[in-house]
mmCIF file of C-alpha atoms and ligand atoms in Angstrom:
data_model
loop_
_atom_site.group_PDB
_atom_site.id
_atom_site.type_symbol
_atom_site.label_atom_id
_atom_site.label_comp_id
_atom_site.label_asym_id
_atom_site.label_seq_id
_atom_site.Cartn_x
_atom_site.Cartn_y
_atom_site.Cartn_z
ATOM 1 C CA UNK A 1 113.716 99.456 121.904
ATOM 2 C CA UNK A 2 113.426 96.737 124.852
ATOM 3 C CA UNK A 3 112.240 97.925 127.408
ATOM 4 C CA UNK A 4 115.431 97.538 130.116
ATOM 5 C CA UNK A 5 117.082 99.882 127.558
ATOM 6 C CA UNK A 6 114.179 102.505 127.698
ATOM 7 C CA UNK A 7 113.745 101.883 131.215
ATOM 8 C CA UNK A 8 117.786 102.596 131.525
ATOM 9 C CA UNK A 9 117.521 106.077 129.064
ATOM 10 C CA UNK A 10 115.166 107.533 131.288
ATOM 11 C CA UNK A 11 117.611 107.452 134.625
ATOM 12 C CA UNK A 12 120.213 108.792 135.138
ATOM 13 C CA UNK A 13 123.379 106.845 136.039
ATOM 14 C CA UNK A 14 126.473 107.651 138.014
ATOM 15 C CA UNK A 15 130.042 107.695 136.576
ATOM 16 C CA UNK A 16 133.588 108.393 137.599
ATOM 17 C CA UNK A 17 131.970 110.599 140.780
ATOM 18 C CA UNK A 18 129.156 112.919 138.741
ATOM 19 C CA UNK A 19 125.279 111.967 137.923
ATOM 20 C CA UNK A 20 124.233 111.626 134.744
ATOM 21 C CA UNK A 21 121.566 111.374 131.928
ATOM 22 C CA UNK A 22 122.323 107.105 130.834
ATOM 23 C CA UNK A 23 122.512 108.755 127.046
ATOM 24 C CA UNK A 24 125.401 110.818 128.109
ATOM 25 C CA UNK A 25 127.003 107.792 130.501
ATOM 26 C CA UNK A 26 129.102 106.467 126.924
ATOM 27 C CA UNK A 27 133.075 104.743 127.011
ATOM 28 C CA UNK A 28 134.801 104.211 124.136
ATOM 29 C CA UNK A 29 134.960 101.459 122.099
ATOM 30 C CA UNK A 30 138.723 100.392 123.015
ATOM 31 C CA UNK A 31 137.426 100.073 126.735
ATOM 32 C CA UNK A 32 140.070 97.340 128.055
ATOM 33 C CA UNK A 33 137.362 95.410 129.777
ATOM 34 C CA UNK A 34 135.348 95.480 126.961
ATOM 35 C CA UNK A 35 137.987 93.231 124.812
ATOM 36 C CA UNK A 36 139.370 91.563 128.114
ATOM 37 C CA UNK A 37 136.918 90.791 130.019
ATOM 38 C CA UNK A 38 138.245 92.142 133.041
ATOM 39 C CA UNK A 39 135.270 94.162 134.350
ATOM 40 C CA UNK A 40 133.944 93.598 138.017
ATOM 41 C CA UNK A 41 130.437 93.873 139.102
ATOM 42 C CA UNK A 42 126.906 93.033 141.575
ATOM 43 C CA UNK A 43 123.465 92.777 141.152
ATOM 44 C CA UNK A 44 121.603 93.912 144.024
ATOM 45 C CA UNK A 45 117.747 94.841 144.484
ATOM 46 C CA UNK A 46 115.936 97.939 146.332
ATOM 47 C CA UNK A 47 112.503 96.914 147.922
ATOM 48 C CA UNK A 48 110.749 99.660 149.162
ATOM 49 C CA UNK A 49 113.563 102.226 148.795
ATOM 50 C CA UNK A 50 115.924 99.714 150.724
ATOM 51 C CA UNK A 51 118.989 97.754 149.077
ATOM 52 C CA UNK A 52 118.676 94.314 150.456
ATOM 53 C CA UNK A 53 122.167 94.073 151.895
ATOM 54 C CA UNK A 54 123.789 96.641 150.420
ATOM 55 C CA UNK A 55 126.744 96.446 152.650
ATOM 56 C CA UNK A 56 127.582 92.976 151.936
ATOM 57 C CA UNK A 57 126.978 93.480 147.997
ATOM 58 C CA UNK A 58 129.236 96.772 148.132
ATOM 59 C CA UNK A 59 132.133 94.540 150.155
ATOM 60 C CA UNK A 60 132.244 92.103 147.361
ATOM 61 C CA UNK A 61 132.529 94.409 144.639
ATOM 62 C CA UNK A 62 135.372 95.863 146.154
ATOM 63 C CA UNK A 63 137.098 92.581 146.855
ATOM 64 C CA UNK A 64 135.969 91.594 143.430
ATOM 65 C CA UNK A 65 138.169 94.647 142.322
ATOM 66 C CA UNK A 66 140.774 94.123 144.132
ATOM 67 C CA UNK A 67 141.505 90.507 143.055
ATOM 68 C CA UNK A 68 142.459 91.864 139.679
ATOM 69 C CA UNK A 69 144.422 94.328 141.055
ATOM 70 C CA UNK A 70 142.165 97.475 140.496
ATOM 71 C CA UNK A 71 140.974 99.782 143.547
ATOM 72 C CA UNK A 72 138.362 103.007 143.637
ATOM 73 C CA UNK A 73 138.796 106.049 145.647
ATOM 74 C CA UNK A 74 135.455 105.356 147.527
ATOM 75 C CA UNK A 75 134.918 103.376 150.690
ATOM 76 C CA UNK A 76 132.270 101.136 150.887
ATOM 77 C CA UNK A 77 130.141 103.794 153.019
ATOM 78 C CA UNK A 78 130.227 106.427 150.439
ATOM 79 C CA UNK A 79 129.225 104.212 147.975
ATOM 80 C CA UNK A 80 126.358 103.088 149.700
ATOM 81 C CA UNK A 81 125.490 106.808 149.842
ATOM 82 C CA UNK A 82 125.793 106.717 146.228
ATOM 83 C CA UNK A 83 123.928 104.390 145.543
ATOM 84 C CA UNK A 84 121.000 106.337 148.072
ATOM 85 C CA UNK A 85 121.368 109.017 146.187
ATOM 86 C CA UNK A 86 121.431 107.707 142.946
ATOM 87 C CA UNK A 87 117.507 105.399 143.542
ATOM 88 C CA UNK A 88 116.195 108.845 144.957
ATOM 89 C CA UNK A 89 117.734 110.947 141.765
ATOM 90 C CA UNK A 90 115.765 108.462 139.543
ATOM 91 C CA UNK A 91 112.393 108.212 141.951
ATOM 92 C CA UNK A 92 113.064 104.648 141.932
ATOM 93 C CA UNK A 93 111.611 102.756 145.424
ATOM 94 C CA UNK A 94 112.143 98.700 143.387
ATOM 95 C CA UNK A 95 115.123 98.067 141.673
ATOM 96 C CA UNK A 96 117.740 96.441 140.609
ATOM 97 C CA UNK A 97 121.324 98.124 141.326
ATOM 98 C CA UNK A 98 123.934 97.400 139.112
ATOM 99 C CA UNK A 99 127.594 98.801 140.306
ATOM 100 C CA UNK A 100 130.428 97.993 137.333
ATOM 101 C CA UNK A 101 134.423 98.617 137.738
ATOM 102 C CA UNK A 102 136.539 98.492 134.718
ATOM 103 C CA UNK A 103 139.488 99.485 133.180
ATOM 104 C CA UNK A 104 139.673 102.571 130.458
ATOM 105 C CA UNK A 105 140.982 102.758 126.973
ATOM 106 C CA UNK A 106 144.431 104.018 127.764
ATOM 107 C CA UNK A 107 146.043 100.920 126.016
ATOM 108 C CA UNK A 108 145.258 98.110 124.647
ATOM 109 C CA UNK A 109 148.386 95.969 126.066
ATOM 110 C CA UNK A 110 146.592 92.828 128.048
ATOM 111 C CA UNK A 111 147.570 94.700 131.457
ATOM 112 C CA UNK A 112 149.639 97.790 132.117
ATOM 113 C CA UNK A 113 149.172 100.393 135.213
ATOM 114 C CA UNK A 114 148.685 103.180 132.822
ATOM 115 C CA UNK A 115 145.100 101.921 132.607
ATOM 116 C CA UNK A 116 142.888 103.648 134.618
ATOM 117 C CA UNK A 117 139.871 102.205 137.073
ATOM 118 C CA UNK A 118 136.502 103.339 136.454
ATOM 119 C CA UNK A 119 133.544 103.096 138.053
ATOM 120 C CA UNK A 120 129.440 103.226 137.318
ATOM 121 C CA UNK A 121 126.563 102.530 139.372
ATOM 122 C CA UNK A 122 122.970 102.332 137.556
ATOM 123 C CA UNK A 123 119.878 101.512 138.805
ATOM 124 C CA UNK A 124 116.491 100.019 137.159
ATOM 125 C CA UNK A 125 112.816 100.179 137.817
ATOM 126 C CA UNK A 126 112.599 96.534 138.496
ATOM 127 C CA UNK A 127 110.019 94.322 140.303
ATOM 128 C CA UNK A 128 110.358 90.903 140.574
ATOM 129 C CA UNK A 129 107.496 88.158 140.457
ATOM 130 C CA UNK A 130 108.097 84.951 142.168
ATOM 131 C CA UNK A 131 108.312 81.804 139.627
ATOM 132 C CA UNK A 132 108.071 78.030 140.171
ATOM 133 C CA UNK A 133 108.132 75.206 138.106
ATOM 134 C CA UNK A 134 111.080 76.482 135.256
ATOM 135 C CA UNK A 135 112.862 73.534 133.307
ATOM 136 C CA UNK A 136 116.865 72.950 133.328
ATOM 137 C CA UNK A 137 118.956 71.077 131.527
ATOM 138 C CA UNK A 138 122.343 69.935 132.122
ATOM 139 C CA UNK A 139 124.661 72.538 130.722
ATOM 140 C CA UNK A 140 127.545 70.976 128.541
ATOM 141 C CA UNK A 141 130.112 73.389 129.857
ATOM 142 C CA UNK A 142 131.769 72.878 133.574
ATOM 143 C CA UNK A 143 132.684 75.327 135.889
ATOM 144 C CA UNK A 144 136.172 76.502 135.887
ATOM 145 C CA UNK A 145 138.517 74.638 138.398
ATOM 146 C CA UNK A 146 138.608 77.360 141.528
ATOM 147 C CA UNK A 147 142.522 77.149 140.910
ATOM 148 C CA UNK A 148 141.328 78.831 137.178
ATOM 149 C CA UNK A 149 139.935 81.645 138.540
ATOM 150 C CA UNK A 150 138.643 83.628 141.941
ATOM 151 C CA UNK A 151 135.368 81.649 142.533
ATOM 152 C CA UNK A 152 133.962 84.461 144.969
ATOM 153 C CA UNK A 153 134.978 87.275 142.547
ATOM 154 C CA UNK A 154 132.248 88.265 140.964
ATOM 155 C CA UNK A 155 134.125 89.152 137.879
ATOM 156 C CA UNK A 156 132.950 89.241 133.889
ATOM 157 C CA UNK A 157 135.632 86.398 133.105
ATOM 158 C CA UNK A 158 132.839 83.890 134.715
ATOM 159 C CA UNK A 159 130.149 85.093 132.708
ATOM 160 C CA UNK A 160 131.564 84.007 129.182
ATOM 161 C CA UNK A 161 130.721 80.542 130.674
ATOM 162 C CA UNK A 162 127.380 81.469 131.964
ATOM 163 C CA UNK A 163 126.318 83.043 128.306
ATOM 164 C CA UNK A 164 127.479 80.039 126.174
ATOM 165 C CA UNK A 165 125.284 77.529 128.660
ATOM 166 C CA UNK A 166 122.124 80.066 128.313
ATOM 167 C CA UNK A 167 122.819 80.359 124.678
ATOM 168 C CA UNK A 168 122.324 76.670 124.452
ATOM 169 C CA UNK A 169 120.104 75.911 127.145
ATOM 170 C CA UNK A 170 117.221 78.779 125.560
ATOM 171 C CA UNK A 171 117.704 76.927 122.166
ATOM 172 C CA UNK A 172 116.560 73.710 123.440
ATOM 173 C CA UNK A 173 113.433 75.303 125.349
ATOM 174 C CA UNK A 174 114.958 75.350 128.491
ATOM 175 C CA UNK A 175 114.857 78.168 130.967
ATOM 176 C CA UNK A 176 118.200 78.103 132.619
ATOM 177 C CA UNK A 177 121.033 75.691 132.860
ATOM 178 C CA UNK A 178 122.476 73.254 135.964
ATOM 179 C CA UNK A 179 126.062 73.675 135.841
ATOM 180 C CA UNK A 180 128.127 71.172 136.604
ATOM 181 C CA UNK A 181 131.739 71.736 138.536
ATOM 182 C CA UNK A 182 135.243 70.311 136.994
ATOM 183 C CA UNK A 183 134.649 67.007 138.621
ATOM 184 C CA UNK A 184 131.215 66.638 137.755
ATOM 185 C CA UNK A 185 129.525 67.605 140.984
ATOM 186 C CA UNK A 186 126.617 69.500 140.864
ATOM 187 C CA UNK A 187 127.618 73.234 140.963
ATOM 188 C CA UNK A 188 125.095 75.781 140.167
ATOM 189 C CA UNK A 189 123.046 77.784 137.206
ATOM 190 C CA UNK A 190 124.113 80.699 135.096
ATOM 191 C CA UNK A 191 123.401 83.421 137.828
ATOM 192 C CA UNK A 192 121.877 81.468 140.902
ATOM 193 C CA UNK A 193 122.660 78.864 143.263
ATOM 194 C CA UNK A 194 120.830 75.762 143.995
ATOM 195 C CA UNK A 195 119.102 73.874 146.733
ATOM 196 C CA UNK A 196 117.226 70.468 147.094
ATOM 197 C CA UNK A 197 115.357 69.161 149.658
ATOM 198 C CA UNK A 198 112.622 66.653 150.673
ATOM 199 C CA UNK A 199 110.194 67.654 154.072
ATOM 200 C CA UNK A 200 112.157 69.590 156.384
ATOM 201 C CA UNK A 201 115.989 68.881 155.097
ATOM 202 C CA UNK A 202 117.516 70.947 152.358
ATOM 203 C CA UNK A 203 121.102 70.197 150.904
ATOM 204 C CA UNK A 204 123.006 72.696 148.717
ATOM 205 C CA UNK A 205 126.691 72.337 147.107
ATOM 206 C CA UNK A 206 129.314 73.515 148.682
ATOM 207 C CA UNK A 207 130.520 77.104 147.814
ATOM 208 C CA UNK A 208 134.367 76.639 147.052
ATOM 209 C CA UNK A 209 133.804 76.297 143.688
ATOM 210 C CA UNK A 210 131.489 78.597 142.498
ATOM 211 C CA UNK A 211 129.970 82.577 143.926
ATOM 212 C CA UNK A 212 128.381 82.279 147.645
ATOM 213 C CA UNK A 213 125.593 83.671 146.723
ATOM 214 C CA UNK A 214 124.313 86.534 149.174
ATOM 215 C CA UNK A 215 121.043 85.417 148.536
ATOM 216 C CA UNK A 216 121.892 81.528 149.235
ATOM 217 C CA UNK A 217 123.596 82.475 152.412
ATOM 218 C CA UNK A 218 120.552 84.821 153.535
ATOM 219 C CA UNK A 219 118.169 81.811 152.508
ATOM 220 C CA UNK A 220 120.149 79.389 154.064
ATOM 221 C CA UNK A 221 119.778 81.436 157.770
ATOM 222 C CA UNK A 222 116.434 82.141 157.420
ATOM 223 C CA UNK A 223 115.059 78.155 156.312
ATOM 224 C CA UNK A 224 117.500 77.193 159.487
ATOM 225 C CA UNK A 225 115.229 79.578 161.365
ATOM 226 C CA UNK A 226 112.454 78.032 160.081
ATOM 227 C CA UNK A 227 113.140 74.848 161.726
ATOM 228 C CA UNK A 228 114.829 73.267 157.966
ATOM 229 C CA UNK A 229 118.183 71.155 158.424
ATOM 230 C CA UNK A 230 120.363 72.507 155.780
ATOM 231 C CA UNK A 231 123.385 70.660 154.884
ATOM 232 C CA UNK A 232 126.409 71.724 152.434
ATOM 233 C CA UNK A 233 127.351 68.990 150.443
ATOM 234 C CA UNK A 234 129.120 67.424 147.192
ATOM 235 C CA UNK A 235 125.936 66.454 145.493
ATOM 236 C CA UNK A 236 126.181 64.188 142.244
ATOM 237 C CA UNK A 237 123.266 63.945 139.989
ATOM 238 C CA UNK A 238 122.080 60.325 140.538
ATOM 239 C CA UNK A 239 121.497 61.324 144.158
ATOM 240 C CA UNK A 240 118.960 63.916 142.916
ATOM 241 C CA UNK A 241 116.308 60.941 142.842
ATOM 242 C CA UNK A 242 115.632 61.366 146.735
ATOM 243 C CA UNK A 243 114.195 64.945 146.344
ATOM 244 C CA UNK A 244 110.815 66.609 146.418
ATOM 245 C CA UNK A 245 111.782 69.813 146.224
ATOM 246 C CA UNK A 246 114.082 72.064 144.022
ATOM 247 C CA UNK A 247 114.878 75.784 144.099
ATOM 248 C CA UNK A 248 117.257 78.326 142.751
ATOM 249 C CA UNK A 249 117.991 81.829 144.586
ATOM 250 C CA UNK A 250 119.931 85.248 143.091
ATOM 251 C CA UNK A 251 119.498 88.600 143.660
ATOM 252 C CA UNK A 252 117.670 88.869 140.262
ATOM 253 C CA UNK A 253 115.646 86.352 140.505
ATOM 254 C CA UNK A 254 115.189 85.960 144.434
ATOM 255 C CA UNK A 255 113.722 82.320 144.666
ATOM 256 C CA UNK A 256 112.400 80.217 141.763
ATOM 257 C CA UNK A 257 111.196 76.364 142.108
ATOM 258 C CA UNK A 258 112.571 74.412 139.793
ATOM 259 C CA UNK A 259 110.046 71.625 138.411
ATOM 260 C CA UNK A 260 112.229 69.498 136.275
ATOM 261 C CA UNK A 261 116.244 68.947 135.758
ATOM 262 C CA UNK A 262 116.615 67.159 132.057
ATOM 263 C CA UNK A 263 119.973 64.957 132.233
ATOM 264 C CA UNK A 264 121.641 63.330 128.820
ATOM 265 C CA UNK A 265 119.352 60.043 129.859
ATOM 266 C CA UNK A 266 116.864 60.980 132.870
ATOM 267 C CA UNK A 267 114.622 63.549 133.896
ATOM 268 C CA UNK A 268 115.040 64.815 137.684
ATOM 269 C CA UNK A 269 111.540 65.987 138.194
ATOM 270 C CA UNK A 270 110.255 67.865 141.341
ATOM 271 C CA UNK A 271 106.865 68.006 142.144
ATOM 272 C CA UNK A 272 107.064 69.405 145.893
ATOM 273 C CA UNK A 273 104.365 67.787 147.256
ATOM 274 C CA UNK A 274 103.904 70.161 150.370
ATOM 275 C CA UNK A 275 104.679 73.520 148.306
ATOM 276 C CA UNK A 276 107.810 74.204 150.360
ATOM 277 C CA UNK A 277 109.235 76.767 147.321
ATOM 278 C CA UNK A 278 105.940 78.780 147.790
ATOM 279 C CA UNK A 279 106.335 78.596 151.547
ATOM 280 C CA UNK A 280 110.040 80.454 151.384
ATOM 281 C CA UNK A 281 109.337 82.901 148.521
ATOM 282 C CA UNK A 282 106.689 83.839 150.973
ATOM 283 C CA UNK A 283 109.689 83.912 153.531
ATOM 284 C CA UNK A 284 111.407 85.552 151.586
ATOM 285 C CA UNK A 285 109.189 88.595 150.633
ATOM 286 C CA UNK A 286 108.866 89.031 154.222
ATOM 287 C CA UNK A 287 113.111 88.798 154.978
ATOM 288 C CA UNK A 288 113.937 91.397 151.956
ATOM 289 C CA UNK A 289 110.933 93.910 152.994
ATOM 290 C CA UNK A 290 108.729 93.027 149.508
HETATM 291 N N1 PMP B 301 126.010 82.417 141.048
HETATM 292 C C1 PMP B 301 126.237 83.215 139.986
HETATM 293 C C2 PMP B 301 127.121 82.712 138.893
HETATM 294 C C3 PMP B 301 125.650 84.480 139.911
HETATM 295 O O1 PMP B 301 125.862 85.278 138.857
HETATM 296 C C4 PMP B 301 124.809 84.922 140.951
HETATM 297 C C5 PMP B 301 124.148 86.269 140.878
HETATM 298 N N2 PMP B 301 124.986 87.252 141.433
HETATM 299 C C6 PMP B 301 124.596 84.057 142.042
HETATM 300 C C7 PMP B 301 125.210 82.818 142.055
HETATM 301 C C8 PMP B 301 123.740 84.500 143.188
HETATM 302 O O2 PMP B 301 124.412 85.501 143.907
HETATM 303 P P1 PMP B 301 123.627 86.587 144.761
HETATM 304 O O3 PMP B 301 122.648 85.843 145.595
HETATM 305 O O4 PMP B 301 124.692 87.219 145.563
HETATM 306 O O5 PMP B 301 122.971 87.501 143.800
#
């Protein structure tokens, strides 16, 4: 057994309004969202017994839901009440939260109101360990157009995407993959978004295309405060020459420096020269409460 899934048997999890043991948490195998895709969903981390912006996270979840047309009789207070309750029912003071709407197994026509809206939330012991230096590659697979599909939903249809790139990307040796967007600007990785930057100025891509990371835009406030120039740009890959330094950010995996970015015919490499990833993981731990 890994040990997520022992770590996840031994808490319990809530469903559908009751707490209960994760062994007894089970949906049936004609779950709509299981065969469609259509589930909703956030990642969000407890430091110290404290979600880091658990209001924001529980906001997007509901307009996540709500872009594909499903809605849950809580409001966002009571689920962050829930989700309280929930990390003190499991003794849990770091974790990672993960809330999941979906539809049931009433039918399995592609969408019909009979189906009904569920709702989990489960939470994981989970401590995260800061990382630099991980290798990329260019992922072969480009982000959908944001006319495809809700960029800012964070919705299980994007994911199909993310898991083919990873699926690829672990094969050749990498650890994650840059994703490009439908134009072939730089767009982000699987889970994270990215940022590059050389002294004091940082650029990122722009976030119509692809999630707006709550971590980015927490980041992004506290380098400014920091005395960093961040910009929001189109960023093609050529121009990745002129940086130093190279980071990703995500709930799950808070900051990590990024060493090298492997391209069909050139390797990006970033050896930040004035340790400027260790300086904002250090930031960081400080912002979230580590
Ligand atoms: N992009 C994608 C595709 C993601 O899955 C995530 C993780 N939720 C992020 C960016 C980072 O978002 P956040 O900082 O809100 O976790």
């Amino acid at each position: 057994m890994s040990e997520l899934i022992e770590n996840v048997s031994s808490n319990f999890i809530w469903i559908n309004g009751e707490f209960v043991k994760s062994a007894d948490a089970n949906i049936h195998v004609l779950t709509h969202s299981l065969h469609y895709s259509g589930s909703v969903y956030e990642g969000e981390r407890a430091y110290k017994g404290k979600v880091f912006k658990l209001h924001e996270h529980t906001e997007r979840l509901l307009k996540s839901a709500e872009c594909f047309g499903m809605y849950v009789d809580y409001s966002v207070e009571e689920i962050k009440a829930i989700t309280y309750d929930l990390l003190a029912r499991n003794g849990l003071d770091y974790a990672y939260v993960r809330p999941l709407i979906w539809r049931g197994a009433e039918s399995m026509k592609i969408y019909t109101p009979d189906l009904s809206t569920n709702f989990m939330i489960a939470a994981i012991k989970s401590k995260n360990d800061f990382k630099t230096n991980v290798k990329l590659n260019v992922g072969k697979w480009r982000k959908a157009n944001p006319n495809a599909l809700p960029p800012q939903a964070k919705s299980a249809a994007h994911y199909g995407m993310s898991i083919a790139t990873l699926v690829n990307s672990q094969k050749e040796g990498y650890d994650d993959s840059l994703m490009l967007d439908y134009e072939g600007f730089i767009a982000e990785c699987t889970v994270s978004n990215i940022f590059f930057g050389k002294g004091k100025n940082i650029i990122t891509p722009i976030p119509d295309r692809f999630l707006n990371g709550i971590t980015r835009q927490s980041v992004i406030e506290m380098a400014k405060n920091l005395g960093f120039q961040v910009l929001e740009e189109r960023i093609a890959l050529p121009q990745l020459t002129d940086y130093d330094f190279c980071f990703i950010t995500g709930t799950a995996k808070e900051i990590v420096g990024v060493g090298k970015i492997d391209a069909d015919t050139i390797s990006y490499k970033f050896p930040d020269s004035d340790k400027t990833t260790e300086f904002l993981q250090a930031e960081f731990a400080k912002m979230v409460g580590k």
